[in-house]
Coordinates of C-alpha atoms and ligand atoms in Angstrom, one line a residue:
X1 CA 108.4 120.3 132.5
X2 CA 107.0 123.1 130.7
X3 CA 104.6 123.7 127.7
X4 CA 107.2 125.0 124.9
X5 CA 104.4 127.4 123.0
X6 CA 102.6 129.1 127.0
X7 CA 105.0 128.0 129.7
X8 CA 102.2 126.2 131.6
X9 CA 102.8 122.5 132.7
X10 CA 103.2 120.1 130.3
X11 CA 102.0 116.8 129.9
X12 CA 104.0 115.2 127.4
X13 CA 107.7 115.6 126.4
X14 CA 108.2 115.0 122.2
X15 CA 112.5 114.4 122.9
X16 CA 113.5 114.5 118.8
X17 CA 111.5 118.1 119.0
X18 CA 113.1 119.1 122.5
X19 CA 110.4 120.3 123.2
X20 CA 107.2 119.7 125.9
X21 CA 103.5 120.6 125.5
X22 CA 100.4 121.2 127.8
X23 CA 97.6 119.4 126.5
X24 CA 95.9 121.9 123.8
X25 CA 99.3 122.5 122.7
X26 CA 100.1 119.1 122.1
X27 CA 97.1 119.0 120.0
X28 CA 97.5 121.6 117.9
X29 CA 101.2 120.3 117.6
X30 CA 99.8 117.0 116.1
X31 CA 97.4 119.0 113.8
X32 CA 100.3 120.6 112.5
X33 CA 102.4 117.9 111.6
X34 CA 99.6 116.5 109.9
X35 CA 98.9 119.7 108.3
X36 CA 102.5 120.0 106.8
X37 CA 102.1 116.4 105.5
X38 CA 99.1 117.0 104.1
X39 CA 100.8 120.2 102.1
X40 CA 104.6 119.3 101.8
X41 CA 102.9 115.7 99.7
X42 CA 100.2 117.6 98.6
X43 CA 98.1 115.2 99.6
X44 CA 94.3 115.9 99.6
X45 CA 92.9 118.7 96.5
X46 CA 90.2 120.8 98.1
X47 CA 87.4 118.7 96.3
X48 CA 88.5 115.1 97.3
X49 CA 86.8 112.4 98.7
X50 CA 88.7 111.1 101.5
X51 CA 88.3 107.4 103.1
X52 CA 89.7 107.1 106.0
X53 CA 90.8 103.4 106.6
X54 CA 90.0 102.5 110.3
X55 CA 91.1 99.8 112.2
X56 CA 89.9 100.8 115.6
X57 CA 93.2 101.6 116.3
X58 CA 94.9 104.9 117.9
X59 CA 96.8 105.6 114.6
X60 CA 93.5 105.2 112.6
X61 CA 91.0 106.9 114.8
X62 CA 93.4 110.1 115.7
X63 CA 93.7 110.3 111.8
X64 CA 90.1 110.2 111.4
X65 CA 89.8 113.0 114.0
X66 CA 92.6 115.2 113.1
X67 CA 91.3 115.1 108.8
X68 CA 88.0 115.9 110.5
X69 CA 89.2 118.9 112.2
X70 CA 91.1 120.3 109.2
X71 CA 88.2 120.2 107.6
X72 CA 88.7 117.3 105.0
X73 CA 85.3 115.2 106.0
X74 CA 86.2 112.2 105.3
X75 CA 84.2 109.2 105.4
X76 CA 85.8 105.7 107.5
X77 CA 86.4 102.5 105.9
X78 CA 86.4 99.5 108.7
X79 CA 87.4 96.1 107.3
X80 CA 86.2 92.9 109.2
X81 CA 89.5 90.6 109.0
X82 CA 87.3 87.8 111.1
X83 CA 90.8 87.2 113.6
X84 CA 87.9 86.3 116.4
X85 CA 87.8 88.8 119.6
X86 CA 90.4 91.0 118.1
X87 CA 88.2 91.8 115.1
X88 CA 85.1 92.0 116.8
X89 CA 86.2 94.4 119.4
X90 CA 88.2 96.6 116.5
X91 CA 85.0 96.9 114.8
X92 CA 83.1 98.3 118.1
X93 CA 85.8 101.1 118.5
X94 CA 85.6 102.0 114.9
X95 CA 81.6 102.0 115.4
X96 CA 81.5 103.4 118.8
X97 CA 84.0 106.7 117.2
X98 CA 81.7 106.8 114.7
X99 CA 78.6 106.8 116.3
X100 CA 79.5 109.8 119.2
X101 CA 80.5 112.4 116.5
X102 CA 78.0 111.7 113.7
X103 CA 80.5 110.1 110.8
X104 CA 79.7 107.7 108.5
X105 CA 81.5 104.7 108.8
X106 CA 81.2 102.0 106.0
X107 CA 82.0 97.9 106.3
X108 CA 82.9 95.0 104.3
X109 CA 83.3 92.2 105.9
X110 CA 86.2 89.5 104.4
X111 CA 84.2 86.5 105.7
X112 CA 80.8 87.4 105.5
X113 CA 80.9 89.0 102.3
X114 CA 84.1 87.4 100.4
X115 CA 83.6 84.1 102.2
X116 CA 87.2 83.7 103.8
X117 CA 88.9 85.0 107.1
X118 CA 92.7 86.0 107.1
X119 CA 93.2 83.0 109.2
X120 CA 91.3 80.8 106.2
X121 CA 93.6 82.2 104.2
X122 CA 97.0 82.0 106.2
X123 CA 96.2 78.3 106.6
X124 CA 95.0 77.8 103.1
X125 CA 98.4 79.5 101.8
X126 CA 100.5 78.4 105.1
X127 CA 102.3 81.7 104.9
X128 CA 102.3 84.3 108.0
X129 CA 98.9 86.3 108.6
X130 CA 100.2 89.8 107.5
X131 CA 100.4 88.9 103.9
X132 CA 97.3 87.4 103.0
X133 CA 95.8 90.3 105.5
X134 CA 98.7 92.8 103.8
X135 CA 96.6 91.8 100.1
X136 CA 93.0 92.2 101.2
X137 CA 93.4 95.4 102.8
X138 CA 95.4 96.4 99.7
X139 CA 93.1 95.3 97.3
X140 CA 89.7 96.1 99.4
X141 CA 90.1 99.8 100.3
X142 CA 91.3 100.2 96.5
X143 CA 88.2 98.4 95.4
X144 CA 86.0 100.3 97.7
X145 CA 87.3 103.3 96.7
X146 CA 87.0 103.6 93.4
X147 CA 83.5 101.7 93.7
X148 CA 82.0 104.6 96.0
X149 CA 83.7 107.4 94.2
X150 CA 86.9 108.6 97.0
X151 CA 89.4 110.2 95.3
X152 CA 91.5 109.6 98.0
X153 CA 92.7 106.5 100.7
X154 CA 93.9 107.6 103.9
X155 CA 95.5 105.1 106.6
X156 CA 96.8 105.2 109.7
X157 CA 100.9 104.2 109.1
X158 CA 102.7 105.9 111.6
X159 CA 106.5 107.1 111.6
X160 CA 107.2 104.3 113.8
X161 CA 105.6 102.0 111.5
X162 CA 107.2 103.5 108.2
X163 CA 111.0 103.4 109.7
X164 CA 110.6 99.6 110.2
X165 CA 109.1 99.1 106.9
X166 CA 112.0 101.2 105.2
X167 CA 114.8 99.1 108.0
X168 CA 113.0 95.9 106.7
X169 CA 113.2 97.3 102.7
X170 CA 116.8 98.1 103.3
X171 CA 118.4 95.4 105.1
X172 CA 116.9 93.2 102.2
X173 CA 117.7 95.9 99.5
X174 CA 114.4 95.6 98.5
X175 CA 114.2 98.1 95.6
X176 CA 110.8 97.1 94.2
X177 CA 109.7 98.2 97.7
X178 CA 111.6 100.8 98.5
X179 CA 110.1 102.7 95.0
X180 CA 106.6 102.1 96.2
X181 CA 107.3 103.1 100.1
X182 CA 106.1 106.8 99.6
X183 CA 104.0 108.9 101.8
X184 CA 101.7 109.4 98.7
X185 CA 101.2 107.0 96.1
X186 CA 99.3 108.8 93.0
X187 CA 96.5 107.8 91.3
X188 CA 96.7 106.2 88.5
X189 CA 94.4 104.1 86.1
X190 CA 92.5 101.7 88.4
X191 CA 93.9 103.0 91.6
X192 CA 92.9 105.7 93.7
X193 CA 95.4 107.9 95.4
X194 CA 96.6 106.6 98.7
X195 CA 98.6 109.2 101.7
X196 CA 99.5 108.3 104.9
X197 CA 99.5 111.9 106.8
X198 CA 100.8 110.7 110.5
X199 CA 104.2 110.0 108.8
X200 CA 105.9 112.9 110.7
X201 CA 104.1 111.3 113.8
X202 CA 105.5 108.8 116.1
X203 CA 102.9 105.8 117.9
X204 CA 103.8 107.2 121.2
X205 CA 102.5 110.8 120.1
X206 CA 99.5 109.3 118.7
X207 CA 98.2 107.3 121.7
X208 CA 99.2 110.2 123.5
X209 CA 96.4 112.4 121.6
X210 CA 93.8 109.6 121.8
X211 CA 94.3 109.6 125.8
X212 CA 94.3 113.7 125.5
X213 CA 90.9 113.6 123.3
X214 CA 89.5 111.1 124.9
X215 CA 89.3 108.3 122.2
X216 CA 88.4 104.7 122.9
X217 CA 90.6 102.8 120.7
X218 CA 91.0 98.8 120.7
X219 CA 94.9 98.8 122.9
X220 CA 95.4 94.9 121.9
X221 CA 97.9 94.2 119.2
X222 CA 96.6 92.1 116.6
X223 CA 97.3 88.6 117.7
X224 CA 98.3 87.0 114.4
X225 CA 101.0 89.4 114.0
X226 CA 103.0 88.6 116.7
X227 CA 106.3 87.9 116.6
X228 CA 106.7 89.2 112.8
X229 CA 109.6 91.1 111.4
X230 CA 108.4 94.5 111.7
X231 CA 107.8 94.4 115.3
X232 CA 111.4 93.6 116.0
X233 CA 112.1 96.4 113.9
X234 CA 110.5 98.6 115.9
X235 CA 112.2 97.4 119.0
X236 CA 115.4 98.0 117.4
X237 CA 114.6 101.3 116.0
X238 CA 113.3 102.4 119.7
X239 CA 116.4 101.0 121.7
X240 CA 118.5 103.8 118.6
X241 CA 115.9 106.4 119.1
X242 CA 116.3 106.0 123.4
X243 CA 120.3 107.3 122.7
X244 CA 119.8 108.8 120.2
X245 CA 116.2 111.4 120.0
X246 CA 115.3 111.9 116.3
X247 CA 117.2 108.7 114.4
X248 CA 113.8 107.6 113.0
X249 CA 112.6 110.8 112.2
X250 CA 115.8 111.3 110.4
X251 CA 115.6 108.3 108.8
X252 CA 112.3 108.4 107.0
X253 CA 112.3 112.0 106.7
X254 CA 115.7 112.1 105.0
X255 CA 114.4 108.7 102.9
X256 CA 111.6 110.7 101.7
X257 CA 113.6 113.8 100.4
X258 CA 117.0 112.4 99.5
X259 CA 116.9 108.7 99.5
X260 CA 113.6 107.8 97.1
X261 CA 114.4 109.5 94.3
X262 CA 117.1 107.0 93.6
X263 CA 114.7 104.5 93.3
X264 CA 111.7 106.0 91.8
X265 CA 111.0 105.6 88.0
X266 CA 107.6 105.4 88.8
X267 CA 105.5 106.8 91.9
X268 CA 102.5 105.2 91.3
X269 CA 100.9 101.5 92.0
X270 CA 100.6 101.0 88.6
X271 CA 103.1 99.0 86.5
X272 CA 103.4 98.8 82.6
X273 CA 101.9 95.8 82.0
X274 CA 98.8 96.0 83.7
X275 CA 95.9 94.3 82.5
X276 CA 91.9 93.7 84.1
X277 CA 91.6 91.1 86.3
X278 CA 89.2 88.4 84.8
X279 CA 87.5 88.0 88.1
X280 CA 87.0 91.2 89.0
X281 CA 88.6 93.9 87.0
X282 CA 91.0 94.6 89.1
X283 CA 94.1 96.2 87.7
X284 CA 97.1 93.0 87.3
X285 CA 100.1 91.7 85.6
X286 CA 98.3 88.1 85.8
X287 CA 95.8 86.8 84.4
X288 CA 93.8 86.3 88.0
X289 CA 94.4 89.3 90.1
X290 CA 96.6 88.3 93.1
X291 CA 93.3 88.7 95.7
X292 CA 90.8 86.5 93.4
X293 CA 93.5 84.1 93.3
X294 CA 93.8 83.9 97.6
X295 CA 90.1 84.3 97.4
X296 CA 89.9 80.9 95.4
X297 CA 92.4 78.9 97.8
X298 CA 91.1 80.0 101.0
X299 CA 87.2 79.4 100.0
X300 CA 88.5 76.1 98.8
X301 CA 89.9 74.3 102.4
Ligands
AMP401 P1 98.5 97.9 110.0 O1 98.8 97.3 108.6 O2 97.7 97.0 110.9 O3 99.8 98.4 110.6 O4 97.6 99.1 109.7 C1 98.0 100.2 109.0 C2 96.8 101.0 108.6 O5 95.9 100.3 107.8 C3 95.9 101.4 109.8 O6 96.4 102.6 110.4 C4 94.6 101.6 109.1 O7 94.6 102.9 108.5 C5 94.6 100.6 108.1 N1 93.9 99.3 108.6 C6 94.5 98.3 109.2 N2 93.6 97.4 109.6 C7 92.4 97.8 109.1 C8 91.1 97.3 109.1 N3 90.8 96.1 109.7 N4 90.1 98.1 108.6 C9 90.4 99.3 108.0 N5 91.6 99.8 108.0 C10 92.6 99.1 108.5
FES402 FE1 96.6 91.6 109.6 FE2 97.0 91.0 111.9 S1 96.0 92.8 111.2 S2 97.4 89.8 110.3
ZN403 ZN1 100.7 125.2 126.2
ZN404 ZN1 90.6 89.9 90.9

């Protein structure tokens, strides 16, 4: 197997490229594909504050690394979702990252500083994990955001990550969904712009460059989510993409330019009858935004 760009050996094969790269190679391939997301979405203007949302992850932390090395400096967000070892180890990648290259890395803490843990508040609400944790990371890197003065959100979704999502949105015809699944959701009054720039990436790519840069990153799934939906879309997805190199590529490429238009009135998070949140300001269509309102059942039990 040989490097595609100088012919020397390679050490990773990308199948829905054809195409195999040595290691530097393979690095600047990844920097490219983030660079074209960043410009094909326009993404990030040259004077935006960029939080990078970090889980302690290899999709986060090679996000971090790669907007570092275009030159976007942005800052980390690391939420403390209090699911016991997982979240405490999380945190020390995120930290450790951090730390060795000099960034700044903010925290907020769910139970320390909003007084409830996503398992508080997946037994307070009975439902599964990922939607109470789905909410708070929703509504806490908005919130954080706009507090600190970022223009900009940045997360780790992968394009393993966004073919499920768009499987799950279409085998349910979800079209509320599918008009908000975008790779860049624009700001809008009380939201700050949010861009996921590893969308033309796949998860196998990105713990490929974390191995290849030498980046801790915490390798455990997050207990509480196993079993869900998503993860056996992904299983699905992969057994397709195995005979078939490219299919998820194809997928939420050919989504993004052909298929979202149809359902897109309006890109951004905000809809017409938003009003403040009497709690805390947060944009809603309620009365109670939907966070203060899980806030107040899982501080309750
Ligand atoms: P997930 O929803 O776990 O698939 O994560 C998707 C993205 O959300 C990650 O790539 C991160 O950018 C962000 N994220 C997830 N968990 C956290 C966390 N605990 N703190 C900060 N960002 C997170
Ligand atoms: Fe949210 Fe697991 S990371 S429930
Ligand atoms: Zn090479
Ligand atoms: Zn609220």
């Amino acid at each position: 197997m040989k490097c595609r760009v100088c012919r020397g050996p390679a050490v990773i094969d990308v199948r829905r490229h054809n195409a195999a790269f040595c290691r530097d190679h393979f690095v600047v391939h990844c920097r490219e594909q983030v660079r074209r997301a960043l410009s094909d979405h326009h993404m990030l203007g040259p004077d935006d504050r960029v939080l990078v949302a970090v889980s302690g992850g290899k999709d986060s932390l090679a996000l971090w690394d790669l907007l570092v090395e275009l030159g976007a400096a942005p800052d980390g967000l690391y939420l403390g979702l209090g699911i016991g070892e997982y979240s405490d180890e999380s945190g020390q990648y995120a930290r450790a990252f951090a730390d060795a290259r000099g960034l700044t890395l903010h925290e907020v803490d769910l139970g320390a500083d909003w007084g409830f843990t996503v398992p508080d508040a997946a037994a307070a609400t009975r439902r599964v994990p990922c939607s109470a944790c789905g909410l708070s990371k929703r509504h806490l890197f908005n919130t954080f955001a706009l507090e600190h003065g970022y223009d900009v959100v940045a997360t780790g979704h992968n394009l393993d990550d966004e073919a499920a999502v768009l499987l799950g949105n279409v085998l349910r015809w979800d079209v509320e969904y599918l008009r908000r699944q975008a790779p860049v959701l624009p700001t809008a009054p009380g939201f700050v712009r949010k861009v996921k720039p590893l969308v033309r990436l796949g998860e196998r790519e990105m713990a490929a460059y974390c191995v290849l840069q030498r980046i801790d990153y915490q390798v455990e799934e997050c207990p509480m989510a196993a079993g869900n939906r998503h993860l056996r879309f992904k299983d699905v997805l992969n057994s397709l993409e195995d005979s078939s190199p490219g299919t998820k590529a194809a997928f939420v490429q050919g989504f993004i330019e052909r298929g979202h238009a149809y359902f897109d009135d309006d890109q951004t998070d905000a809809s017409p009858d938003l009003r403040r949140c009497a709690e805390c300001g947060a944009p809603t269509t309620a009365e109670v935004c939907a966070f203060c309102r899980l806030r107040v059942r899982a501080t309750r039990s």
